């Protein structure tokens, strides 16, 4: 065969491959089987995100940003490729890091371009600073409008109710009812399908207010004390009154006689030796030091891949789990991709972890030393360590961190006996009625049992029965012991008060509790 014929044949093969690739691309583009969103136009893109997520006209998007796309519906594919309710959902918008995201991300589904993050920024750092200086004011105004549309943050406290350190506990429910529904009792009388069809469900998930970047978002009280964690791009969206007290007390299983061993102080690297020398073992002291030691993270570090104005030493375990409890900081669960699919999660308390057999919200992590080892400082992407720097914590060190964690105790509950039942002489009639409901009609004890009021299982509440949204799947049951100290509730904080939590479960589980029964149940929960 002559060289000329060989070249012609090679060219023909390349042409056939190119035509085949193009045909396949057009066939799957925008479908549930595609990694590439369907074609977009600027007008469609802006309508897709809506007023809540539309970018300010003064903000210049990153040069490589792709505007979000949206379809009214997704046609089912052949076979079982679209199992469940995916045909009712929308394809995730394709957005560059730092760009605003829809607040209703539960409406979307799909896959990302890749599972792996990159330390490469879409612009120079000075442009990144300027971009967020322009975007943040409008973003936070829309965040406040969105949150005020969902919640009535009155700041009204429950008379006489306080957290373990003395902070007032907020009264609820503050979740706003949909238009045309006058009471939660009226709503609970409707079937899940009717609530779904009429879009009446008031307890839809919360997203991170800037989910393209996401990462740790600290409450106002923490940022006031630690301005190095003030973000240039977004602020906390839940008022401080509805978050845990700061700093919270610390209780130890080894020194119950001391009560709050901190004396009302935040435990830091500067004072931990003074506070705990003579109280902890040398191994526990070493573990506590490591829990207080900052490490670089995906967005809090010394590089230009950060969301702080100045370089940062990073974040320590006790920056979110302050004093072994929680300050209410939020993150995204590391369990899924793309980034827009990851669930918003509150920081849970570390109190009482010695009594838990399962840790983490979506995964089965079975020990505190293992949890310390895999703590997601890089959003579940170890590849980021290559550019930002690993935590470099060896297994023997995480064991010591786990040993310190294992002596953090629940707060006192003076109305409970050793078997975690109310002492009748110390309880009010309402609290006793609430306990009976807890173990009876309200079905709380089905999942919340034992000394920590938790069954150590994951449960799927199938909340998507009540709205058109992406199923969130099984979530770990969290302990109710000391629950009054840990608002807001559910994994993403969509239930700001205990009253909202009772209304949520009354609706989702079809309990048909009366208003008086709901109040009695809250009175009981305050005793745990």
Coordinates of C-alpha atoms in Angstrom, one line a residue:
X1 CA 0.0 0.0 0.0
X2 CA 1.4 3.4 -1.0
X3 CA 2.1 6.1 1.6
X4 CA -0.5 8.3 0.0
X5 CA -3.3 5.7 0.4
X6 CA -2.2 5.1 4.0
X7 CA -2.6 8.8 4.8
X8 CA -6.0 8.9 3.1
X9 CA -7.2 5.9 5.2
X10 CA -5.8 7.4 8.4
X11 CA -7.6 10.7 7.6
X12 CA -10.8 8.8 6.9
X13 CA -10.6 7.0 10.3
X14 CA -10.0 10.2 12.1
X15 CA -13.0 11.7 10.3
X16 CA -15.3 8.8 11.3
X17 CA -14.2 9.0 14.9
X18 CA -14.8 12.8 15.0
X19 CA -18.3 12.3 13.5
X20 CA -19.0 9.5 16.0
X21 CA -17.8 11.6 19.0
X22 CA -19.8 14.6 17.8
X23 CA -22.9 12.5 17.4
X24 CA -22.6 10.9 20.8
X25 CA -22.0 14.3 22.4
X26 CA -25.1 15.7 20.8
X27 CA -27.1 12.6 21.8
X28 CA -26.2 12.7 25.5
X29 CA -25.7 16.4 26.0
X30 CA -28.1 17.7 28.7
X31 CA -29.3 14.3 29.5
X32 CA -29.0 12.4 32.8
X33 CA -26.2 10.4 31.3
X34 CA -24.1 13.4 30.4
X35 CA -21.3 15.2 32.2
X36 CA -21.9 18.2 30.0
X37 CA -24.9 20.5 30.6
X38 CA -27.2 21.3 27.7
X39 CA -26.8 24.5 25.7
X40 CA -27.6 27.7 27.5
X41 CA -28.2 31.3 26.8
X42 CA -27.6 34.2 29.2
X43 CA -31.4 34.8 29.6
X44 CA -32.1 31.2 30.4
X45 CA -29.1 31.1 32.8
X46 CA -30.3 34.0 34.8
X47 CA -33.9 32.7 35.0
X48 CA -32.5 29.3 36.1
X49 CA -31.0 30.6 39.3
X50 CA -33.8 33.1 40.0
X51 CA -33.8 36.3 42.0
X52 CA -32.3 34.6 45.1
X53 CA -29.2 33.6 43.2
X54 CA -28.9 36.0 40.4
X55 CA -25.5 37.7 40.4
X56 CA -25.1 41.4 41.0
X57 CA -24.7 43.4 37.7
X58 CA -21.7 45.0 39.2
X59 CA -19.9 41.7 39.6
X60 CA -17.6 40.3 36.9
X61 CA -17.8 36.5 36.9
X62 CA -14.6 34.4 36.5
X63 CA -13.5 34.2 32.9
X64 CA -14.1 30.4 32.7
X65 CA -17.4 30.4 34.5
X66 CA -20.3 28.7 32.7
X67 CA -23.8 30.1 33.5
X68 CA -26.2 27.7 35.1
X69 CA -28.7 25.8 33.0
X70 CA -32.2 24.6 33.8
X71 CA -34.8 22.5 32.2
X72 CA -38.5 22.3 33.1
X73 CA -38.2 18.5 33.4
X74 CA -35.9 15.7 32.6
X75 CA -37.3 13.0 30.2
X76 CA -36.9 9.5 31.5
X77 CA -34.2 7.5 29.9
X78 CA -34.8 3.9 28.7
X79 CA -34.6 1.1 31.3
X80 CA -34.0 2.0 34.9
X81 CA -31.4 4.7 34.2
X82 CA -33.6 7.3 35.9
X83 CA -34.8 5.4 39.0
X84 CA -36.7 7.4 41.7
X85 CA -37.8 10.9 41.1
X86 CA -34.9 12.2 39.0
X87 CA -37.3 12.9 36.1
X88 CA -38.8 15.7 38.2
X89 CA -35.5 17.4 39.0
X90 CA -33.3 19.9 37.3
X91 CA -29.7 19.4 36.0
X92 CA -27.1 21.1 38.3
X93 CA -26.0 24.5 37.0
X94 CA -22.3 24.6 36.0
X95 CA -20.6 27.3 38.0
X96 CA -17.1 28.3 38.8
X97 CA -15.8 28.5 42.3
X98 CA -17.0 31.6 44.1
X99 CA -20.1 32.1 41.9
X100 CA -23.5 32.3 43.6
X101 CA -25.6 29.2 43.8
X102 CA -29.4 28.7 44.0
X103 CA -30.8 28.5 47.6
X104 CA -33.0 25.6 46.4
X105 CA -30.3 23.2 45.5
X106 CA -32.6 20.3 46.6
X107 CA -34.4 20.8 43.3
X108 CA -31.3 19.7 41.3
X109 CA -29.4 16.5 40.5
X110 CA -26.6 15.2 38.3
X111 CA -22.9 14.6 38.3
X112 CA -19.9 16.8 38.2
X113 CA -17.2 17.0 35.7
X114 CA -14.8 15.3 38.1
X115 CA -14.7 14.1 41.7
X116 CA -11.4 15.9 42.4
X117 CA -10.8 19.5 43.4
X118 CA -8.0 21.7 42.2
X119 CA -5.9 24.4 44.0
X120 CA -5.9 26.4 40.8
X121 CA -7.9 29.6 41.2
X122 CA -10.0 31.2 38.4
X123 CA -8.3 34.6 38.8
X124 CA -5.4 36.3 40.7
X125 CA -5.9 36.8 44.4
X126 CA -6.4 40.6 44.1
X127 CA -9.1 40.0 41.6
X128 CA -10.6 37.3 43.9
X129 CA -10.8 39.9 46.7
X130 CA -12.4 42.5 44.4
X131 CA -14.9 40.0 43.0
X132 CA -16.2 39.1 46.5
X133 CA -16.1 42.7 47.7
X134 CA -18.6 43.4 44.9
X135 CA -20.6 40.2 45.2
X136 CA -20.9 39.8 49.0
X137 CA -23.2 42.7 50.0
X138 CA -25.9 41.7 47.4
X139 CA -25.5 38.0 48.3
X140 CA -25.9 38.6 52.0
X141 CA -28.9 40.9 51.4
X142 CA -30.5 38.0 49.4
X143 CA -29.5 35.5 52.0
X144 CA -31.3 37.5 54.7
X145 CA -34.3 38.0 52.6
X146 CA -34.5 34.2 51.9
X147 CA -34.0 33.2 55.5
X148 CA -36.6 35.8 56.7
X149 CA -39.0 34.3 54.1
X150 CA -38.5 30.9 55.7
X151 CA -38.2 31.8 59.4
X152 CA -39.6 34.4 61.8
X153 CA -36.5 35.2 63.9
X154 CA -38.3 37.0 66.7
X155 CA -35.6 36.5 69.3
X156 CA -38.3 35.4 71.8
X157 CA -37.0 33.1 74.5
X158 CA -38.8 30.3 76.4
X159 CA -39.5 31.8 79.9
X160 CA -37.1 30.3 82.5
X161 CA -35.3 28.0 80.0
X162 CA -31.5 28.3 79.7
X163 CA -28.6 26.3 78.2
X164 CA -26.1 24.8 80.6
X165 CA -24.1 28.0 80.6
X166 CA -27.0 30.3 81.1
X167 CA -27.9 31.4 77.5
X168 CA -31.7 31.8 76.9
X169 CA -33.3 29.1 74.7
X170 CA -35.3 30.4 71.9
X171 CA -39.1 29.8 71.6
X172 CA -40.7 28.4 68.4
X173 CA -41.9 27.3 66.1
X174 CA -40.5 30.0 63.9
X175 CA -40.7 28.2 60.6
X176 CA -43.2 30.2 58.4
X177 CA -46.3 28.4 57.3
X178 CA -47.1 28.5 53.6
X179 CA -49.7 31.0 52.3
X180 CA -53.3 29.7 52.8
X181 CA -52.4 27.4 55.8
X182 CA -53.4 28.9 59.1
X183 CA -51.8 26.4 61.5
X184 CA -49.4 23.5 61.8
X185 CA -52.4 21.4 62.8
X186 CA -54.1 22.2 59.6
X187 CA -51.0 21.3 57.6
X188 CA -50.6 18.0 59.5
X189 CA -54.2 17.0 58.5
X190 CA -53.2 16.9 54.8
X191 CA -51.7 13.9 53.2
X192 CA -48.0 13.9 52.1
X193 CA -49.1 13.8 48.4
X194 CA -51.4 16.8 48.8
X195 CA -48.7 18.8 50.6
X196 CA -46.3 17.8 47.8
X197 CA -48.7 18.7 45.0
X198 CA -49.6 22.1 46.5
X199 CA -45.9 22.8 47.5
X200 CA -46.8 23.4 51.2
X201 CA -43.9 21.8 53.0
X202 CA -42.2 24.4 55.2
X203 CA -39.2 22.3 56.2
X204 CA -37.2 22.0 52.9
X205 CA -33.5 21.5 53.2
X206 CA -31.0 24.4 53.7
X207 CA -28.0 24.8 51.4
X208 CA -24.8 26.5 52.1
X209 CA -25.3 30.2 51.2
X210 CA -22.4 30.0 48.8
X211 CA -22.1 26.3 47.9
X212 CA -19.6 26.6 45.0
X213 CA -17.0 27.5 47.6
X214 CA -18.8 26.3 50.7
X215 CA -16.3 25.1 53.4
X216 CA -16.5 26.1 57.1
X217 CA -18.7 29.1 57.9
X218 CA -18.4 30.4 61.4
X219 CA -21.0 32.2 63.6
X220 CA -20.8 35.8 64.4
X221 CA -19.7 35.2 68.1
X222 CA -16.8 33.1 67.0
X223 CA -15.6 35.5 64.3
X224 CA -15.7 38.4 66.8
X225 CA -13.3 36.4 69.0
X226 CA -11.3 35.0 66.0
X227 CA -11.3 37.6 63.2
X228 CA -8.8 35.5 61.3
X229 CA -11.8 33.3 60.3
X230 CA -13.8 36.2 58.9
X231 CA -14.6 35.3 55.3
X232 CA -14.4 37.7 52.4
X233 CA -17.2 36.0 50.5
X234 CA -20.1 35.1 52.8
X235 CA -21.3 35.3 56.5
X236 CA -23.3 33.0 58.7
X237 CA -27.0 33.0 57.8
X238 CA -28.5 32.0 61.2
X239 CA -28.7 34.7 64.0
X240 CA -26.5 34.2 67.0
X241 CA -29.6 33.9 69.3
X242 CA -30.5 30.6 67.6
X243 CA -27.0 29.1 67.9
X244 CA -25.2 27.4 70.9
X245 CA -23.7 29.6 73.6
X246 CA -20.2 30.8 73.3
X247 CA -18.0 29.7 74.9
X248 CA -19.9 26.6 76.2
X249 CA -19.1 24.8 79.4
X250 CA -16.9 21.7 79.3
X251 CA -17.8 18.7 81.4
X252 CA -15.5 15.7 82.0
X253 CA -16.5 12.2 82.9
X254 CA -13.4 12.1 85.1
X255 CA -14.2 15.2 87.1
X256 CA -17.9 15.6 87.5
X257 CA -17.3 17.3 90.9
X258 CA -15.9 20.3 89.1
X259 CA -18.9 21.0 86.8
X260 CA -17.6 23.4 84.0
X261 CA -13.9 22.8 84.2
X262 CA -13.2 25.8 82.0
X263 CA -14.6 28.4 84.4
X264 CA -16.4 30.0 81.5
X265 CA -13.3 30.4 79.3
X266 CA -12.7 29.3 75.8
X267 CA -10.0 26.6 75.8
X268 CA -7.1 27.6 73.6
X269 CA -3.5 26.6 72.9
X270 CA -2.5 29.5 75.2
X271 CA -4.4 28.5 78.3
X272 CA -5.1 24.7 78.0
X273 CA -2.1 23.8 80.1
X274 CA -3.0 26.2 82.9
X275 CA -6.6 24.9 83.0
X276 CA -5.9 21.1 82.7
X277 CA -2.5 20.5 84.3
X278 CA -3.2 18.1 87.2
X279 CA -6.6 17.1 85.9
X280 CA -5.7 15.2 82.7
X281 CA -3.3 12.3 82.1
X282 CA -0.3 13.1 79.9
X283 CA -1.8 11.3 77.0
X284 CA -5.1 13.3 77.3
X285 CA -3.1 16.5 77.5
X286 CA -1.3 15.6 74.3
X287 CA -4.7 14.7 72.6
X288 CA -6.2 18.1 73.8
X289 CA -3.2 19.9 72.4
X290 CA -3.7 18.3 69.0
X291 CA -7.5 19.1 69.1
X292 CA -6.4 22.8 69.6
X293 CA -3.7 22.9 66.9
X294 CA -4.7 24.6 63.7
X295 CA -4.0 22.8 60.4
X296 CA -4.3 24.2 56.8
X297 CA -7.7 23.4 55.2
X298 CA -9.1 23.8 51.7
X299 CA -10.0 27.4 52.1
X300 CA -8.3 28.5 55.4
X301 CA -4.6 28.4 54.7
X302 CA -1.4 30.3 53.8
X303 CA -1.8 30.1 50.0
X304 CA -3.9 32.2 47.6
X305 CA -6.5 29.4 47.6
X306 CA -8.3 30.9 50.6
X307 CA -11.4 32.9 51.7
X308 CA -9.7 35.1 54.2
X309 CA -8.1 38.5 53.5
X310 CA -4.8 37.4 55.2
X311 CA -3.0 34.1 55.2
X312 CA -4.2 31.8 57.9
X313 CA -2.7 29.0 60.1
X314 CA -5.9 27.0 59.3
X315 CA -8.6 25.6 61.5
X316 CA -8.4 23.3 64.6
X317 CA -10.9 20.7 65.7
X318 CA -11.9 22.9 68.7
X319 CA -12.5 25.9 66.4
X320 CA -15.9 24.3 65.4
X321 CA -16.2 21.9 68.4
X322 CA -15.3 24.7 70.8
X323 CA -14.7 23.4 74.3
X324 CA -15.6 19.9 73.0
X325 CA -19.1 21.1 72.2
X326 CA -20.1 23.2 69.1
X327 CA -20.4 26.8 68.1
X328 CA -22.9 26.0 65.4
X329 CA -20.4 26.4 62.5
X330 CA -21.6 24.8 59.2
X331 CA -19.8 22.8 56.5
X332 CA -20.7 20.5 53.7
X333 CA -20.8 16.7 54.2
X334 CA -17.8 15.2 52.4
X335 CA -19.8 12.2 51.3
X336 CA -20.8 13.1 47.8
X337 CA -20.0 14.9 44.6
X338 CA -20.6 17.3 42.8
X339 CA -20.1 20.0 45.3
X340 CA -23.6 21.2 44.7
X341 CA -24.9 17.8 45.8
X342 CA -23.2 17.8 49.2
X343 CA -25.4 18.2 52.2
X344 CA -25.1 21.2 54.5
X345 CA -24.2 19.9 58.0
X346 CA -24.0 21.6 61.4
X347 CA -21.1 21.0 63.7
X348 CA -22.4 18.3 66.2
X349 CA -21.3 18.3 69.8
X350 CA -18.5 16.0 70.9
X351 CA -20.1 15.6 74.3
X352 CA -20.9 12.0 75.2
X353 CA -19.1 10.5 72.2
X354 CA -17.8 7.9 74.5
X355 CA -21.3 6.4 74.5
X356 CA -21.7 6.4 70.7
X357 CA -21.0 3.4 68.5
X358 CA -21.3 5.3 65.2
X359 CA -20.0 8.7 64.2
X360 CA -20.5 11.0 61.2
X361 CA -23.8 11.8 59.5
X362 CA -23.7 9.6 56.4
X363 CA -20.9 7.2 56.9
X364 CA -20.2 4.4 59.4
X365 CA -17.2 5.6 61.3
X366 CA -16.9 3.3 64.3
X367 CA -14.4 4.9 66.7
X368 CA -13.3 8.4 67.8
X369 CA -9.6 7.8 66.9
X370 CA -10.8 6.8 63.4
X371 CA -12.9 9.9 63.2
X372 CA -9.9 12.1 64.3
X373 CA -7.9 10.4 61.6
X374 CA -10.3 11.0 58.7
X375 CA -11.6 14.4 59.8
X376 CA -12.3 16.2 56.5
X377 CA -10.0 19.2 56.6
X378 CA -9.8 19.0 52.8
X379 CA -13.5 18.4 52.0
X380 CA -12.9 14.7 51.5
X381 CA -10.3 15.4 48.8
X382 CA -6.8 14.3 50.0
X383 CA -5.3 15.5 46.7
X384 CA -5.6 19.1 47.9
X385 CA -3.0 18.3 50.5
X386 CA -0.3 18.2 47.9
X387 CA -0.7 21.9 47.3
X388 CA -1.8 23.2 50.7
X389 CA 0.0 20.9 53.1
X390 CA -1.2 17.7 54.9
X391 CA -2.2 17.6 58.5
X392 CA 0.5 15.1 59.0
X393 CA -1.2 13.5 62.1
X394 CA 0.0 10.0 62.8
X395 CA -2.2 7.2 64.1
X396 CA -0.8 7.3 67.6
X397 CA -1.6 11.0 67.7
X398 CA -5.2 10.5 66.5
X399 CA -5.5 7.9 69.2
X400 CA -4.7 10.5 71.8
X401 CA -7.1 12.9 70.3
X402 CA -9.8 10.2 70.6
X403 CA -8.8 9.5 74.2
X404 CA -9.4 13.2 75.1
X405 CA -12.7 13.1 73.2
X406 CA -13.7 10.0 75.2
X407 CA -13.9 11.9 78.5
X408 CA -16.1 14.8 77.3
X409 CA -19.3 14.4 79.2
X410 CA -22.9 15.4 78.7
X411 CA -24.2 18.4 80.7
X412 CA -25.9 17.7 84.1
X413 CA -29.5 16.6 83.9
X414 CA -30.7 16.8 87.5
X415 CA -34.2 15.7 86.8
X416 CA -33.1 12.3 85.3
X417 CA -32.5 9.2 87.4
X418 CA -29.7 6.7 86.6
X419 CA -31.9 4.9 84.1
X420 CA -32.6 8.2 82.3
X421 CA -36.2 8.5 83.5
X422 CA -37.6 11.6 85.1
X423 CA -37.6 11.8 88.9
X424 CA -41.3 12.5 89.6
X425 CA -40.6 14.7 92.7
X426 CA -38.4 17.0 90.6
X427 CA -40.4 17.1 87.4
X428 CA -43.5 19.2 86.5
X429 CA -46.7 17.6 85.3
X430 CA -46.0 18.9 81.8
X431 CA -42.6 17.3 81.8
X432 CA -44.0 14.0 83.0
X433 CA -46.7 14.1 80.3
X434 CA -44.0 14.9 77.8
X435 CA -42.0 11.8 78.9
X436 CA -45.0 9.6 78.4
X437 CA -45.5 11.0 74.9
X438 CA -41.8 10.5 74.2
X439 CA -42.0 6.8 74.9
X440 CA -45.5 6.5 73.5
X441 CA -47.6 8.4 71.0
X442 CA -44.8 10.6 69.7
X443 CA -42.6 7.5 69.0
X444 CA -39.4 9.4 69.8
X445 CA -37.9 6.5 71.7
X446 CA -38.1 4.2 68.6
X447 CA -34.9 6.0 67.5
X448 CA -33.8 7.8 70.6
X449 CA -33.2 5.2 73.4
X450 CA -30.6 4.3 75.9
X451 CA -28.4 6.5 78.1
X452 CA -27.6 8.9 75.2
X453 CA -31.1 8.8 73.7
X454 CA -29.8 7.4 70.4
X455 CA -30.0 4.1 68.7
X456 CA -26.7 4.4 66.7
X457 CA -28.4 3.7 63.4
X458 CA -29.0 5.7 60.3
X459 CA -32.6 6.4 59.3
X460 CA -34.2 7.6 56.0
X461 CA -37.2 9.8 56.8
X462 CA -38.0 10.0 53.1
X463 CA -38.9 13.6 53.5
X464 CA -39.1 13.9 49.7
X465 CA -42.6 12.5 50.0
X466 CA -43.6 16.1 50.9
X467 CA -41.9 18.1 48.2
X468 CA -40.3 17.7 44.8
X469 CA -36.7 17.3 45.6
X470 CA -33.6 15.1 45.6
X471 CA -33.8 12.4 48.3
X472 CA -31.3 13.0 51.1
X473 CA -31.2 9.3 52.1
X474 CA -30.2 7.8 55.5
X475 CA -28.9 10.2 58.1
X476 CA -27.4 9.2 61.4
X477 CA -29.7 9.6 64.5
X478 CA -28.0 12.1 66.8
X479 CA -28.3 11.9 70.6
X480 CA -30.9 13.9 72.5
X481 CA -29.0 13.9 75.7
X482 CA -28.2 17.6 76.4
X483 CA -30.2 18.6 73.3
X484 CA -31.2 22.0 74.6
X485 CA -27.5 23.1 74.2
X486 CA -27.3 22.3 70.5
X487 CA -29.6 24.4 68.3
X488 CA -30.4 24.5 65.4
X489 CA -31.6 21.0 64.7
X490 CA -31.6 18.3 62.0
X491 CA -28.3 17.9 60.1
X492 CA -28.6 21.2 58.2
X493 CA -30.1 23.4 60.8
X494 CA -33.5 23.8 59.0
X495 CA -35.2 23.5 62.4
X496 CA -34.0 26.4 64.5
X497 CA -35.8 25.5 67.8
X498 CA -37.1 22.5 69.6
X499 CA -40.6 23.5 68.8
X500 CA -39.8 23.4 65.1
X501 CA -38.3 20.0 65.6
X502 CA -41.5 18.7 67.2
X503 CA -43.6 20.2 64.4
X504 CA -41.3 18.6 61.8
X505 CA -41.5 15.1 63.2
X506 CA -45.2 15.4 64.0
X507 CA -45.8 16.1 60.2
X508 CA -43.2 13.7 58.8
X509 CA -44.2 10.8 61.0
X510 CA -48.0 11.5 61.0
X511 CA -48.2 11.6 64.8
X512 CA -51.2 14.0 65.0
X513 CA -50.1 15.6 68.2
X514 CA -52.2 18.3 69.7
X515 CA -50.7 21.8 70.5
X516 CA -50.7 21.0 74.2
X517 CA -48.9 17.6 73.6
X518 CA -46.3 19.4 71.5
X519 CA -45.6 21.8 74.3
X520 CA -45.3 19.0 76.8
X521 CA -42.9 17.2 74.6
X522 CA -40.7 20.3 74.4
X523 CA -40.8 20.7 78.2
X524 CA -39.5 17.1 78.5
X525 CA -36.7 17.6 75.9
X526 CA -35.4 20.5 77.9
X527 CA -34.8 18.1 80.8
X528 CA -32.6 15.7 78.9

